[in-house]
Short mmCIF file of C-alpha atoms in Angstrom, two decimals:
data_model
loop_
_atom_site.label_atom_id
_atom_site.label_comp_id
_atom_site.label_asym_id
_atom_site.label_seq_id
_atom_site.Cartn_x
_atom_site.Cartn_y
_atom_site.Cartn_z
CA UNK A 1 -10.51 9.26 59.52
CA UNK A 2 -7.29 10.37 61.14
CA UNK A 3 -4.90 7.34 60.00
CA UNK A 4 -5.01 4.52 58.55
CA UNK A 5 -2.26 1.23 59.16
CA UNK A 6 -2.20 -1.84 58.72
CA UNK A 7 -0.98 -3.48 61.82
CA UNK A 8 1.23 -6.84 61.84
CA UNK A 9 2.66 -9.19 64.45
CA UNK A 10 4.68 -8.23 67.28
CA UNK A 11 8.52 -8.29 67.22
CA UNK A 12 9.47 -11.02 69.24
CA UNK A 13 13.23 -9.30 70.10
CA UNK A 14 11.46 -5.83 71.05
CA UNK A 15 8.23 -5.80 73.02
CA UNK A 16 5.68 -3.37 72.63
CA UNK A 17 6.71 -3.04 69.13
CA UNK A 18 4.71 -4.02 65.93
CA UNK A 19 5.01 -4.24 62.23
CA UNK A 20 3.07 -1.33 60.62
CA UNK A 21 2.41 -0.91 56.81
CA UNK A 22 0.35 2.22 55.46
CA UNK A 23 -2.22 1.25 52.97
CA UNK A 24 -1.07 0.94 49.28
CA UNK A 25 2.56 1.12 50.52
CA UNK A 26 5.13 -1.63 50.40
CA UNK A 27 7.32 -0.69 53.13
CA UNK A 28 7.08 -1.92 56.78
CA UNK A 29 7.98 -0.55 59.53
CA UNK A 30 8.39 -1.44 63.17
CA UNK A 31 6.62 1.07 65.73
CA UNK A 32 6.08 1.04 69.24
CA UNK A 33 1.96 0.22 69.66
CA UNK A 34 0.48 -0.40 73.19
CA UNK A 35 -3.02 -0.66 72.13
CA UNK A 36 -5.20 -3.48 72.30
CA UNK A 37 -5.91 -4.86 69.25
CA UNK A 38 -9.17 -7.10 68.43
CA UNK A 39 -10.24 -8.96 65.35
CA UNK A 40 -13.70 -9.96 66.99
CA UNK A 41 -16.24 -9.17 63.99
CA UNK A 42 -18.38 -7.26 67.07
CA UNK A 43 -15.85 -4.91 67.84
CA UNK A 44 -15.57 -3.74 64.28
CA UNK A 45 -19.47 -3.69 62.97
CA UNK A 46 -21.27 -0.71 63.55
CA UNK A 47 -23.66 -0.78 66.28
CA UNK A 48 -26.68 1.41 64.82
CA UNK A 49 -26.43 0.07 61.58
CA UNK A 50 -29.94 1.54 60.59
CA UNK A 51 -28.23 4.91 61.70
CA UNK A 52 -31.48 5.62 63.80
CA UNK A 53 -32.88 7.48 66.86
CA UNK A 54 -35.79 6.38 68.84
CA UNK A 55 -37.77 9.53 68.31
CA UNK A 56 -37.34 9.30 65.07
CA UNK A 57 -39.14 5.99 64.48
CA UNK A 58 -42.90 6.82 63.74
CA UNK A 59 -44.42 4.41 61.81
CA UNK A 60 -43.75 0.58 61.55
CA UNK A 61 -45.93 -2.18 59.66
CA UNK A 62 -45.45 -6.14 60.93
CA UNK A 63 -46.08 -7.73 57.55
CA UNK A 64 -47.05 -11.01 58.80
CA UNK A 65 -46.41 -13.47 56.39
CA UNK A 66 -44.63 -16.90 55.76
CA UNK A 67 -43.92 -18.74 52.65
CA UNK A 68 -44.47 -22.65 52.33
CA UNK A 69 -41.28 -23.79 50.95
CA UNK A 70 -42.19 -27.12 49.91
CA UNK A 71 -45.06 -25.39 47.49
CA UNK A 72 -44.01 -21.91 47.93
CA UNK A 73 -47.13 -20.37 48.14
CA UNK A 74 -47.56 -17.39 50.39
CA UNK A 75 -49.40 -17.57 53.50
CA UNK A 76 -50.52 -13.98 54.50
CA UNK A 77 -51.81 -13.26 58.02
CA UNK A 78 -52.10 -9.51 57.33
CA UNK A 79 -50.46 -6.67 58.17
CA UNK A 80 -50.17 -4.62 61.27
CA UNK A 81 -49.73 -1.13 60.95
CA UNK A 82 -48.52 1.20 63.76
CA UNK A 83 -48.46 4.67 63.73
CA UNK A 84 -47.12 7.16 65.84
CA UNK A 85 -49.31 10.47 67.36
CA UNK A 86 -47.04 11.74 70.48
CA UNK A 87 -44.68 10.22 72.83
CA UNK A 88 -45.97 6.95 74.39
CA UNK A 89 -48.73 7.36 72.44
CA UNK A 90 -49.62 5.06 69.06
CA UNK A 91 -52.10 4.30 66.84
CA UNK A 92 -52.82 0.90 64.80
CA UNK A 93 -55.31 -0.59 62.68
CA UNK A 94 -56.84 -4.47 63.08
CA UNK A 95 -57.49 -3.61 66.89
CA UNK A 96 -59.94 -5.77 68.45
CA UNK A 97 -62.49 -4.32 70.15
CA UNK A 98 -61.70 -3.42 74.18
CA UNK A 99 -58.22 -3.51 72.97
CA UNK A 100 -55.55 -1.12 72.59
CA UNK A 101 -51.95 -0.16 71.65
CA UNK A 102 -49.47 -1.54 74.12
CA UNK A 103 -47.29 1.63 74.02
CA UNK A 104 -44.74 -0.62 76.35
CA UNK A 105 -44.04 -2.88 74.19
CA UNK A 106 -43.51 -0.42 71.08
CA UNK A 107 -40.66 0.68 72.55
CA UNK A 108 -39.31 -2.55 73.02
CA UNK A 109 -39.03 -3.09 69.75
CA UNK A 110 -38.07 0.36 68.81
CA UNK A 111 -34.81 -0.35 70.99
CA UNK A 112 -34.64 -3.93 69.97
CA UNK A 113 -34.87 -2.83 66.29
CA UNK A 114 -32.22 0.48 66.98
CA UNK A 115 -30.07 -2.57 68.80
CA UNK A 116 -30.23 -4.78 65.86
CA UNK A 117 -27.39 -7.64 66.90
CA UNK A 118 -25.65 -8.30 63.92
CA UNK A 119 -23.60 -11.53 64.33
CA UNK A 120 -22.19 -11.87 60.83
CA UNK A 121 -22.03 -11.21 57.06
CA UNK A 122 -22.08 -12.62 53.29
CA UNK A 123 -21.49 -10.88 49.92
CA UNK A 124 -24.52 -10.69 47.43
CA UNK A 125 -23.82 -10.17 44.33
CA UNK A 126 -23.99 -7.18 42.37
CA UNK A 127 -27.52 -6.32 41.11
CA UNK A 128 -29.34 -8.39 43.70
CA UNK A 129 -31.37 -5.51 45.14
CA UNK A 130 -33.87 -3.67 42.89
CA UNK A 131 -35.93 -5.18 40.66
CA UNK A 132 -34.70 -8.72 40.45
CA UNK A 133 -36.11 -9.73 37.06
CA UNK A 134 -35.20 -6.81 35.00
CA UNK A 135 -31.28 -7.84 36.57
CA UNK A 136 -31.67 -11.36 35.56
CA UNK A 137 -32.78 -10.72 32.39
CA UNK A 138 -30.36 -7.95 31.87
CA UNK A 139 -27.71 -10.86 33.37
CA UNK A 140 -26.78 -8.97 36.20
CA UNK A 141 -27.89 -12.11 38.70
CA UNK A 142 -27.79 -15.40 37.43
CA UNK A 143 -29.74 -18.68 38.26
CA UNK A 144 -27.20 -19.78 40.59
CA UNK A 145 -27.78 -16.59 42.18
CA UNK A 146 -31.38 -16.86 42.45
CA UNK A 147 -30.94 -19.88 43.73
CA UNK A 148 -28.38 -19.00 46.33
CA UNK A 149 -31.06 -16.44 47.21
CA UNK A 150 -33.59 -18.82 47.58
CA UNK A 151 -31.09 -20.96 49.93
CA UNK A 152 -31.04 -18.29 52.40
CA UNK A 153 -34.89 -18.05 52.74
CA UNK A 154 -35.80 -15.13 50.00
CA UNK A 155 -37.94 -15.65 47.15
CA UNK A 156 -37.97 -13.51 44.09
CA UNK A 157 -41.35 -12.62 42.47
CA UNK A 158 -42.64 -12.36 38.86
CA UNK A 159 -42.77 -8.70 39.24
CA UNK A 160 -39.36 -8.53 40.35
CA UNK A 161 -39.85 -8.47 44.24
CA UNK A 162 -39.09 -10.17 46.94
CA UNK A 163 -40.67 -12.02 49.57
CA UNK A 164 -39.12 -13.61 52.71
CA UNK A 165 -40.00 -17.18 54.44
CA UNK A 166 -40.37 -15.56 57.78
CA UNK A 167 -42.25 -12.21 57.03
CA UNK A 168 -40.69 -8.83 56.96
CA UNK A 169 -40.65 -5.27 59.22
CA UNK A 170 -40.88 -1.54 58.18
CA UNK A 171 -39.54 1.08 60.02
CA UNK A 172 -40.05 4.51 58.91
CA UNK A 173 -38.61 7.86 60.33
CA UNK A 174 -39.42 11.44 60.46
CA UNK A 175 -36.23 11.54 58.05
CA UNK A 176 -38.88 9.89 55.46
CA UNK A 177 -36.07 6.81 55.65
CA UNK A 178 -38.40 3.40 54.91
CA UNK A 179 -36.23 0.43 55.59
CA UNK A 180 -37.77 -3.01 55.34
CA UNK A 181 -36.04 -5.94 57.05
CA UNK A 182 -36.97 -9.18 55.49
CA UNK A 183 -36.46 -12.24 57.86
CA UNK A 184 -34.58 -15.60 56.17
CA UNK A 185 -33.43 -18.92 56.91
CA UNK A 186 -31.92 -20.13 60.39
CA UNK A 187 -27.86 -19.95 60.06
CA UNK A 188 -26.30 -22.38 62.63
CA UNK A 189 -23.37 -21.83 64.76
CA UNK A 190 -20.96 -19.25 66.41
CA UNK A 191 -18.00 -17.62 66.34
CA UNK A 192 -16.38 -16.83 63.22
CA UNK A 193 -18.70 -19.88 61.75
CA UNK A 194 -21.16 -17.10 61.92
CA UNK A 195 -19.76 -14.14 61.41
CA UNK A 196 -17.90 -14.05 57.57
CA UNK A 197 -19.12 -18.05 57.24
CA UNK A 198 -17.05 -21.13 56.68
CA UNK A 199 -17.49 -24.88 55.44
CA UNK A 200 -19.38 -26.00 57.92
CA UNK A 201 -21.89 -23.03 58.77
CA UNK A 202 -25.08 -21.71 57.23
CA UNK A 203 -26.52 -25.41 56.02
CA UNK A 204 -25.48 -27.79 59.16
CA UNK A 205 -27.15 -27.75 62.34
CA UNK A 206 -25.51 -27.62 65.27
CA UNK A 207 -26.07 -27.22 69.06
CA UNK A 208 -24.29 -23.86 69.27
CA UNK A 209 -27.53 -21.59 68.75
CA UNK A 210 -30.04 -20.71 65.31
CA UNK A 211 -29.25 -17.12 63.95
CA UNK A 212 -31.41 -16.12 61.58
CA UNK A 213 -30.52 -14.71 57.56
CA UNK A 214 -31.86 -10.70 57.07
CA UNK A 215 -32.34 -8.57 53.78
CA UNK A 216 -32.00 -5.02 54.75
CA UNK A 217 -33.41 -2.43 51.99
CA UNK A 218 -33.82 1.39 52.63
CA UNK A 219 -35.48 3.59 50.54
CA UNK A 220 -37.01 7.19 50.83
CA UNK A 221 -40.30 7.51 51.70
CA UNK A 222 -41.98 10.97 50.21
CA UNK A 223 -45.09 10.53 51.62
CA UNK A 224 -43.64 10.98 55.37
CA UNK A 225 -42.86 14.71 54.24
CA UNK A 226 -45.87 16.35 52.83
CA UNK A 227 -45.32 18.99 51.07
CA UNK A 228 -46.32 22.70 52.73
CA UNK A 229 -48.07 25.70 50.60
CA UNK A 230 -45.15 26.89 48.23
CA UNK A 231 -46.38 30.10 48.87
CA UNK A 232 -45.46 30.02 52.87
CA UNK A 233 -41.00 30.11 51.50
CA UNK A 234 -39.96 29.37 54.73
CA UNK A 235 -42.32 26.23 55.34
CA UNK A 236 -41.15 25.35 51.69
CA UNK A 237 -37.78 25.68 51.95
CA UNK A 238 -37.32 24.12 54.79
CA UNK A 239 -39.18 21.02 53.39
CA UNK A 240 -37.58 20.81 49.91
CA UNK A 241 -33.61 20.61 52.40
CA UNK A 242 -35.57 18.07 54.62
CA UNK A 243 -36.38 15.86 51.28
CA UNK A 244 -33.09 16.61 50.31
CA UNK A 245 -31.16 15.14 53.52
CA UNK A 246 -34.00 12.33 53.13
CA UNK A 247 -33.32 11.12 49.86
CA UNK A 248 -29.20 11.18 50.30
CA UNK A 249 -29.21 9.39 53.95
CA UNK A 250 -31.59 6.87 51.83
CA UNK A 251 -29.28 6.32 48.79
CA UNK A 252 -26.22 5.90 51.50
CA UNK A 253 -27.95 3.24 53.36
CA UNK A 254 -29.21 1.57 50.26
CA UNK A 255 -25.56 1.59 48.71
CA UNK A 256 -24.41 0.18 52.19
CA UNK A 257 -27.09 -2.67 52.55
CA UNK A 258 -26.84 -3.67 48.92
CA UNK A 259 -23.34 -5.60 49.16
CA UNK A 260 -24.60 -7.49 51.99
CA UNK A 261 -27.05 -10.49 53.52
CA UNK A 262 -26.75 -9.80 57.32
CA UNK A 263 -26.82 -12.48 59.94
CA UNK A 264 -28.48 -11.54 63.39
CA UNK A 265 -28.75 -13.52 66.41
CA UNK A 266 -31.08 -15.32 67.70
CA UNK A 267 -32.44 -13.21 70.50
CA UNK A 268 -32.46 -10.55 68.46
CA UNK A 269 -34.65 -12.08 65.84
CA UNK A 270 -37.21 -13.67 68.64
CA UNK A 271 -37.27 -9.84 70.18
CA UNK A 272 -38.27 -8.61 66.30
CA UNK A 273 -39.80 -10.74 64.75
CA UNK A 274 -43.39 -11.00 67.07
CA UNK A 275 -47.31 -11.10 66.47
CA UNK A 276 -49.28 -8.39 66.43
CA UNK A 277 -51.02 -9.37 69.95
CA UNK A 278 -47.84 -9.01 71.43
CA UNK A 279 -48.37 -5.31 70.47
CA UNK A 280 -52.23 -5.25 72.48
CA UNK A 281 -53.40 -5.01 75.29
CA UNK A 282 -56.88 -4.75 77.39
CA UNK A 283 -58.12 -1.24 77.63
CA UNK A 284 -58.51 0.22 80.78
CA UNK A 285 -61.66 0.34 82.13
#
């Protein structure tokens, strides 16, 4: 960060000038500003908010699952598990036979998933990620909470989990970063309806598209990074600082993603959130 102001209206008897207040400070000033200035929530949330490359992506799992809300039992279709050997080249179980990996279409959802499109955001409140029972019986979450949660199309289990009405994705990276993106209720609307939420968004439909609620978790993943021969230093050195940069990129994302139910659009979701013969194709003979 270079500066920080806090920019106001523009002087009506001087143009090109601005009211300007620094943070914490009282005083305003006027100073000349000829930048353009936007308020769009687009312009101002980051892009790659996993913080992720596309080589870095090796492993992803399409947990294919729905939950019947009017009995809420869990309707599991399995999972699919994909796993990366080389460039263009991956792996998965549940393949038919004279079927395999559609390496195409991998990367599409690599870049759809590094794309993510968020169109908007709501508070949680504090303690709504971990174990959810041990924070509502410690009264960290309480039933209107819970049922908040529920609202948005995320269901908390006896063991303290959580489960999603529209399934859920993990991505995991060389980094030994496992995020899981679990896929909510439809949010209606556009605009700044969307985006930060109003009166008349989340619960009404409308004609002015379906976005779609997601829970974003991150967590670090050990078992990405096995652990070399301690008696080869270098290997284990090198290992123990990769862990290291593993575990704190991890706790930052987690600390990030905790405040926050994200809202992504539409086309974004549809590009996601696909079956697992979507992934397959014919081998060739």
């Amino acid at each position: 960060v270079l500066a920080e102001l806090i920019l106001g209206n523009e002087l009506l008897e001087r143009p090109g000038f601005r009211f300007v207040r620094v943070p914490d400070q009282k005083r305003v000033y006027a100073a000349r500003f000829d930048g353009a200035i936007s308020t769009a929530f687009e312009d101002w949330i980051e892009t790659n908010l996993l913080e992720v490359s596309r080589s870095q992506i090796d492993h992803l799992v399409l947990n294919e699952y729905f939950v019947d809300e009017g009995t809420r039992q869990v309707v599991r279709r399995g999972e699919f598990i994909l796993d990366k050997i080389a460039e263009d080249n991956w792996t998965a179980n549940r393949v038919p036979s004279g079927q395999e990996v559609d390496f195409v279409q991998v990367n599409l959802l690599i870049g759809d998933i590094i794309d993510l499109k968020i169109a908007g955001v709501r508070p949680k409140p504090s303690g709504m990620t971990g174990n959810l029972r041990d924070a509502a019986i410690a009264g960290n979450i309480t039933q209107s909470d819970i049922q908040a949660l529920v609202g948005r199309g995320f269901f908390p289990t006896p063991d303290g989990g959580l489960l999603s009405n529209e399934g859920e994705v993990l991505v995991r990276t060389t980094e030994g970063v496992l995020y899981t993106l679990r896929f909510g209720e439809v949010v209606y609307g556009s605009g700044e309806a969307v985006a930060i939420g109003n009166d008349t968004s989340d619960e009404e439909q409308s004609e002015t598209g379906e976005n779609r609620y997601v829970f974003i978790t991150a967590e670090f993943d050990q078992t990405s990074l096995p652990e070399p021969q301690v008696s080869d230093t270098d290997a284990h050195a090198s290992w123990q600082r990769r862990v290291q940069e593993g575990q704190d990129k991890a706790e930052r994302l987690a600390a990030r993603f905790a405040g926050w139910y994200y809202v992504i659009a539409a086309d974004s979701y549809d590009r996601i959130h696909k079956p697992r013969n979507e992934f397959l194709k014919d081998t060739d003979s």
